[in-house]
PDB file of C-alpha atoms in Angstrom:
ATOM      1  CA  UNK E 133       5.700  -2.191 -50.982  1.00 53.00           C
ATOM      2  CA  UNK E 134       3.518   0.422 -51.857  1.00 54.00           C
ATOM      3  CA  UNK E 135       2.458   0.806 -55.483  1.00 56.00           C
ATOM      4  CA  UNK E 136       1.946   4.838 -56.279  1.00 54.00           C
ATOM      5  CA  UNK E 137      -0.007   6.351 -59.597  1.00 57.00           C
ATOM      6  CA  UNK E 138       2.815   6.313 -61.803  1.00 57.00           C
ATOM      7  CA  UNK E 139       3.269   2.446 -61.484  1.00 57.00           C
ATOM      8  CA  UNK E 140       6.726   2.205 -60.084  1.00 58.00           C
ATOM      9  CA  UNK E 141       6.593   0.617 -56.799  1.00 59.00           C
ATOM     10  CA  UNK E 142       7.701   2.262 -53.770  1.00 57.00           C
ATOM     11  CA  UNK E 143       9.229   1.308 -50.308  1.00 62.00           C
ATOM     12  CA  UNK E 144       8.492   4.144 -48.427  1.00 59.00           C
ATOM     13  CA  UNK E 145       4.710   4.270 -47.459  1.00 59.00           C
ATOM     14  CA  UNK E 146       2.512   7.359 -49.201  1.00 61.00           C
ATOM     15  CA  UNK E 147       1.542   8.730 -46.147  1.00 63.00           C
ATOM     16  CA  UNK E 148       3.548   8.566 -42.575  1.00 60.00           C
ATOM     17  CA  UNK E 149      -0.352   8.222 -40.793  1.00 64.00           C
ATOM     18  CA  UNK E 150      -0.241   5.017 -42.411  1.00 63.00           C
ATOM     19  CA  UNK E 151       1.669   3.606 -40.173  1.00 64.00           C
ATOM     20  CA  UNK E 152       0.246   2.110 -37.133  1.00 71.00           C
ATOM     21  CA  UNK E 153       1.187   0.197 -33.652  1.00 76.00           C
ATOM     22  CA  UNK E 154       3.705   0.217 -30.907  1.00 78.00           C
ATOM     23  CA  UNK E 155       6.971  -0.041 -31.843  1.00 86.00           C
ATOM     24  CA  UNK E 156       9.106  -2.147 -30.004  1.00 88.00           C
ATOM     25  CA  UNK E 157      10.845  -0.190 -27.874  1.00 91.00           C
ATOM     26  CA  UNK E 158       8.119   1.793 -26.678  1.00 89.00           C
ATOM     27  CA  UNK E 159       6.232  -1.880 -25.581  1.00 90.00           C
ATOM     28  CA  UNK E 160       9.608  -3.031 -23.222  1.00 94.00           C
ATOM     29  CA  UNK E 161       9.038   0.471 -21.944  1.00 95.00           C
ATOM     30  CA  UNK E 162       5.475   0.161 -21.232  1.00 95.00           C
ATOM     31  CA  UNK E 163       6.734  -3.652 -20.196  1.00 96.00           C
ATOM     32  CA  UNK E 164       9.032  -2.552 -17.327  1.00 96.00           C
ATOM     33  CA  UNK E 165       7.095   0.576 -16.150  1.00 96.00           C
ATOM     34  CA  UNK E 166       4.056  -2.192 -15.794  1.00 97.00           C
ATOM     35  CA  UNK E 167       6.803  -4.654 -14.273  1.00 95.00           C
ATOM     36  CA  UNK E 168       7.745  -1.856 -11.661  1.00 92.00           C
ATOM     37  CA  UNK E 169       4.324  -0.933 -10.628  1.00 95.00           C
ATOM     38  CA  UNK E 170       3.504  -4.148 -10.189  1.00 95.00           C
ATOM     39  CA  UNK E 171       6.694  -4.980  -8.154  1.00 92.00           C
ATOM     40  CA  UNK E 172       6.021  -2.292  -5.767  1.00 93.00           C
ATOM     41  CA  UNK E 173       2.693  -2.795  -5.461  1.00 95.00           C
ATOM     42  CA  UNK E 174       3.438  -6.381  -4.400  1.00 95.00           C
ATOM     43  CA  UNK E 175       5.995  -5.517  -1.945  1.00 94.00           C
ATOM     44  CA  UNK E 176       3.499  -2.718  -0.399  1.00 95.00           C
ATOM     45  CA  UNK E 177       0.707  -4.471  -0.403  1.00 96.00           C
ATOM     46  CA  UNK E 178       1.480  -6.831   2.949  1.00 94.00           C
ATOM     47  CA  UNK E 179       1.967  -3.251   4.766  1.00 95.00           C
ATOM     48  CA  UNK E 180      -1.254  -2.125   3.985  1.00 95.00           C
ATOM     49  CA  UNK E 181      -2.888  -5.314   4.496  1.00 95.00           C
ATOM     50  CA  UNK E 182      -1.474  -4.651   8.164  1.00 95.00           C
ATOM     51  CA  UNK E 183      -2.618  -1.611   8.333  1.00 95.00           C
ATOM     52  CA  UNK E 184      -6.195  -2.326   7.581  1.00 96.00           C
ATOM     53  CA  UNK E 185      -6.220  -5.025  10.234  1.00 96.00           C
ATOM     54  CA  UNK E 186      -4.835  -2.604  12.584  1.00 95.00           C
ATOM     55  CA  UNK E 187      -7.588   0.106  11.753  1.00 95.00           C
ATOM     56  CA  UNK E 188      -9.991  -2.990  12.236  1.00 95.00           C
ATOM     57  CA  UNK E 189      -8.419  -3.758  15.960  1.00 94.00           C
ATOM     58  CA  UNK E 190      -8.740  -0.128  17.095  1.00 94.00           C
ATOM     59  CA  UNK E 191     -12.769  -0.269  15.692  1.00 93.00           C
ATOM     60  CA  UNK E 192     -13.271  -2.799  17.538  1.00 92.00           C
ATOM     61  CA  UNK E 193     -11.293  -1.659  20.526  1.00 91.00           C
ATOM     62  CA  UNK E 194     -12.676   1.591  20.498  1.00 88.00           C
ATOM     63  CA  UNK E 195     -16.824   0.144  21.367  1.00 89.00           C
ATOM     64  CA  UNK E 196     -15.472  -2.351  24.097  1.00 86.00           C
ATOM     65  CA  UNK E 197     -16.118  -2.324  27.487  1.00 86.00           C
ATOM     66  CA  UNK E 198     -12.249  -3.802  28.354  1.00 82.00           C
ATOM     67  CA  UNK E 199     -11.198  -0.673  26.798  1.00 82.00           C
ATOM     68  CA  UNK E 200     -13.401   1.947  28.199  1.00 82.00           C
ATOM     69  CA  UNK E 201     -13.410   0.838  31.708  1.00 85.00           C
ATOM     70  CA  UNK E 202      -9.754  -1.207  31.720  1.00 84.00           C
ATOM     71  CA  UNK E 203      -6.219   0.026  32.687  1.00 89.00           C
ATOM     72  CA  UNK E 204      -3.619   0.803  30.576  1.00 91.00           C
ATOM     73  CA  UNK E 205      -2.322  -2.744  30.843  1.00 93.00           C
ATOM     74  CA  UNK E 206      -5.447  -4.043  29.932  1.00 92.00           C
ATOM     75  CA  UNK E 207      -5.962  -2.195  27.144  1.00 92.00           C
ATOM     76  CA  UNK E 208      -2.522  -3.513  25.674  1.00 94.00           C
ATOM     77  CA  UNK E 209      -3.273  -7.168  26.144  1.00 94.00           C
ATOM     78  CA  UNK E 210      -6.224  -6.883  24.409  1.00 92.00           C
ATOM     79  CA  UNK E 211      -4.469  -4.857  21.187  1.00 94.00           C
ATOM     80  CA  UNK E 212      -2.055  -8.251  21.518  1.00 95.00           C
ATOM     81  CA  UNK E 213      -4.866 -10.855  21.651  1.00 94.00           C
ATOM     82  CA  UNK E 214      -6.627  -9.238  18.810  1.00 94.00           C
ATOM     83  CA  UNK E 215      -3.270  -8.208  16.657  1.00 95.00           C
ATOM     84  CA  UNK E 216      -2.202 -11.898  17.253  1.00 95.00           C
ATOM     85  CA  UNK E 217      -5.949 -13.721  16.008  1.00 94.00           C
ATOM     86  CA  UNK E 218      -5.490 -10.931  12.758  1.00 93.00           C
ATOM     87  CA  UNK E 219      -1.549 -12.246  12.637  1.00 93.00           C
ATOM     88  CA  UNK E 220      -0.311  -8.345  12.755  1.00 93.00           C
ATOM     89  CA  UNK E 221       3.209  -8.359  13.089  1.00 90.00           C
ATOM     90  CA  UNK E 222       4.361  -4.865  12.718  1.00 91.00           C
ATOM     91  CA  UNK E 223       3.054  -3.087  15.622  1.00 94.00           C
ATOM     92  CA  UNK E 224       2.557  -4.453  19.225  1.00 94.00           C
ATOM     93  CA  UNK E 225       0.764  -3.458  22.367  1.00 92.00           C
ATOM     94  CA  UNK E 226       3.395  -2.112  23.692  1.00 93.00           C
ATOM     95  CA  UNK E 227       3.893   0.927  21.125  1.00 93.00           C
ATOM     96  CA  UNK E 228       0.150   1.782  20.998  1.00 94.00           C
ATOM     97  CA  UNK E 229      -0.051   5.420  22.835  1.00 94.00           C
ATOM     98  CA  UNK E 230      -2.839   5.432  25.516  1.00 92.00           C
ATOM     99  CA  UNK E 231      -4.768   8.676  26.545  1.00 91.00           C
ATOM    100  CA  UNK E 232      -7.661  10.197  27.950  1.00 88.00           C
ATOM    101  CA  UNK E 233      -9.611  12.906  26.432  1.00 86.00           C
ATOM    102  CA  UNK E 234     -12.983  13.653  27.727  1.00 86.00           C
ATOM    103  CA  UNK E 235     -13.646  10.756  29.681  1.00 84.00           C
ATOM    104  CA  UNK E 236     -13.211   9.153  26.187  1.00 86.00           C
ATOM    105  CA  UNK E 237      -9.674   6.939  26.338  1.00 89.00           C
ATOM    106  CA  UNK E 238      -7.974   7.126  23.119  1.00 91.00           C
ATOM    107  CA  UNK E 239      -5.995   4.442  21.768  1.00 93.00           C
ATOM    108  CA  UNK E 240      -3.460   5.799  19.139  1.00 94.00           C
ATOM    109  CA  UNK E 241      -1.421   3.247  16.893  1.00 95.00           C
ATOM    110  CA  UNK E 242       1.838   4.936  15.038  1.00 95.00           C
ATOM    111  CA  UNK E 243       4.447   3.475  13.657  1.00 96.00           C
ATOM    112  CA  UNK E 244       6.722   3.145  10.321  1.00 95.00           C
ATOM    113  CA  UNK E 245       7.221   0.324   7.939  1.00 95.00           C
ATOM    114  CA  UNK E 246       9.885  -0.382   5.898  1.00 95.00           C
ATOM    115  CA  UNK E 247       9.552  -2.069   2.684  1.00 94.00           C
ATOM    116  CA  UNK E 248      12.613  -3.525   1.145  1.00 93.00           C
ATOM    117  CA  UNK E 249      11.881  -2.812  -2.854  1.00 89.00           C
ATOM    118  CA  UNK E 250      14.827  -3.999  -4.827  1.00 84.00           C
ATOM    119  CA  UNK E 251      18.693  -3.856  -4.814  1.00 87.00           C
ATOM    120  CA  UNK E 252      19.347  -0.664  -1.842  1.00 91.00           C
ATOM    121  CA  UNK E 253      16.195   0.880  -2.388  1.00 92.00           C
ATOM    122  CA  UNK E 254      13.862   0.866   0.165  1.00 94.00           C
ATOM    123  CA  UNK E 255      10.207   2.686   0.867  1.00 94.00           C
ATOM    124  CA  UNK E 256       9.376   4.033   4.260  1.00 96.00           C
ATOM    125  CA  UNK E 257       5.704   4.228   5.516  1.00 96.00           C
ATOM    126  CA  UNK E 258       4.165   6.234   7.895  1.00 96.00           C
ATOM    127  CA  UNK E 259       0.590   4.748   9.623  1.00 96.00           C
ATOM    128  CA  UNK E 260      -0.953   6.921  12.182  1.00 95.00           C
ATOM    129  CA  UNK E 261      -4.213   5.324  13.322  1.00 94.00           C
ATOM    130  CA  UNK E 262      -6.408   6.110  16.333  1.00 92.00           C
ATOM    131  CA  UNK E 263      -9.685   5.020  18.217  1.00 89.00           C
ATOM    132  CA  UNK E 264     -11.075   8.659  17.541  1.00 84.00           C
ATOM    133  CA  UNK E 265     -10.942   8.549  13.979  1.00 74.00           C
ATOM    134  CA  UNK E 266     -14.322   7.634  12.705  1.00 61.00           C
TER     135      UNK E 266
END
């Protein structure tokens, strides 16, 4: 209650600035928009941990003699012996798209993910990776 000059108390406040905080509504909101970012990121983030260990692979791939001087075959056994001591299970040797471009062989890793998010909904990601990106 909020006394006022003429001594009658009051129950509205003198002044609506008064009033401070989150109500509670607008906390559950910020709850579950938190909750859902969270969620996703969660669910993404074992993509993109794949993905980083597949940009690692092709570094390393693209400085190694196997690679610059092997066949084709060659080239995708190694992606597999690497992919498998970095546990990579989304893409395989066998998808990687091997070419040669100035006496430089290029070893080019595409390929989707999908992420299951919740109930039908579902995110679909796009990784294009190569040994000539630097």
């Amino acid at each position: 209650m909020v006394k006022t000059a003429h001594s009658k108390p009051s129950l509205l406040p003198t002044s609506p600035y008064r009033q401070r905080g989150m109500s509670f509504i607008g906390f559950v909101l910020i709850f579950a928009l938190v909750a859902l970012f969270g969620l996703v990121l969660m669910r993404v983030f074992p993509a993109q941990m794949d993905a980083w260990a597949v940009k690692k692979i092709l570094a390393s791939m693209s400085v190694s003699e196997e690679v610059k001087s092997g066949t084709v075959k060659d080239i995708r056994d190694s992606f597999d012996r690497r992919a498998m001591v970095d546990n990579v299970n989304s893409i395989k040797g066998s998808d990687l798209e091997i070419s040669k471009e100035n006496n430089e062989v290029i070893v080019a890793a595409i390929w989707q993910q999908r992420v299951p998010l919740f109930a039908n909904y579902t995110l679909l990601i796009d990784f294009n990776m190569s040994t000539s990106d630097k």
